[in-house]
Amino acid sequence: MSEAPLAVDGELDTFGMCCPMPIYATSQKLKELAAGQVLKVSSDDPGFLKDLPAWCKQTGNPCLRIGEEESGEYVGYVCKQ
């Protein structure tokens, strides 16, 4: 995932959390942001790659980008609606 960096308004580290906790934590953290702001979520749970886009589709919060970093961590960017 070596694309240009996105401007983020908040960050969330969900390392050590297993499904469904990374998505639950994302949902809670987004409540702190205003509409249009971007949250960067980092995880070490491989299921995160499927779970985050599915949750975004369900809730209407756009998943701007998701992928695996060279370090092995999974990173997703969500824009709050």
Coordinates of C-alpha atoms in Angstrom, one line a residue:
M1 CA 0.0 0.0 0.0
S2 CA 2.5 2.6 -1.1
E3 CA 0.1 5.2 -2.4
A4 CA 0.3 8.9 -1.5
P5 CA -0.6 9.6 2.1
L6 CA -4.1 10.8 3.0
A7 CA -4.7 13.7 5.4
V8 CA -6.1 12.2 8.5
D9 CA -8.1 13.8 11.4
G10 CA -7.8 10.9 13.8
E11 CA -5.9 7.6 14.3
L12 CA -6.9 4.4 15.9
D13 CA -4.6 1.5 16.8
T14 CA -6.5 -1.8 17.2
F15 CA -3.4 -4.1 17.5
G16 CA -4.2 -7.1 19.6
M17 CA -7.9 -6.9 19.0
C18 CA -9.8 -9.7 17.3
C19 CA -13.0 -9.5 15.4
P20 CA -15.4 -7.8 16.0
M21 CA -13.4 -5.4 18.3
P22 CA -11.5 -3.5 15.6
I23 CA -14.8 -2.6 13.9
Y24 CA -16.5 -1.7 17.2
A25 CA -13.6 0.5 18.2
T26 CA -13.7 2.2 14.7
S27 CA -17.4 2.9 15.2
Q28 CA -16.8 4.4 18.6
K29 CA -13.8 6.5 17.4
L30 CA -15.8 7.9 14.4
K31 CA -18.3 9.4 16.9
E32 CA -15.6 11.8 17.9
L33 CA -15.1 13.1 14.4
A34 CA -17.1 15.5 12.3
A35 CA -18.7 14.7 9.0
G36 CA -16.0 14.7 6.2
Q37 CA -13.1 13.9 8.6
V38 CA -10.9 10.9 8.0
L39 CA -9.9 8.2 10.5
K40 CA -6.9 6.0 10.0
V41 CA -7.3 2.6 11.5
S42 CA -4.3 0.2 12.0
S43 CA -4.8 -3.5 12.8
D44 CA -2.9 -6.8 13.0
D45 CA -6.1 -8.8 12.4
P46 CA -6.2 -10.3 8.8
G47 CA -10.0 -10.3 8.9
F48 CA -9.8 -6.5 9.1
L49 CA -9.2 -6.4 5.3
K50 CA -12.7 -7.7 4.7
D51 CA -14.5 -6.5 7.8
L52 CA -13.8 -2.8 7.4
P53 CA -15.1 -2.4 3.8
A54 CA -18.2 -4.4 4.7
W55 CA -18.9 -2.3 7.7
C56 CA -18.3 0.9 5.7
K57 CA -20.8 -0.3 3.0
Q58 CA -23.3 -1.1 5.7
T59 CA -23.0 2.2 7.5
G60 CA -22.5 4.5 4.6
N61 CA -19.1 5.7 5.8
P62 CA -16.8 5.6 2.7
C63 CA -13.7 3.4 2.9
L64 CA -11.2 5.5 1.1
R65 CA -8.3 3.0 1.2
I66 CA -7.4 -0.3 2.8
G67 CA -4.4 -2.6 2.4
E68 CA -1.4 -4.2 4.0
E69 CA 1.7 -2.2 4.7
E70 CA 5.2 -3.5 4.1
S71 CA 5.5 -3.9 7.8
G72 CA 2.6 -6.4 7.8
E73 CA 0.1 -4.2 9.5
Y74 CA -3.3 -3.6 7.9
V75 CA -4.4 0.1 7.5
G76 CA -7.7 1.5 6.5
Y77 CA -8.9 5.0 6.0
V78 CA -12.6 5.8 6.7
C79 CA -14.4 9.1 6.0
K80 CA -17.2 9.9 8.4
Q81 CA -20.5 10.7 6.7

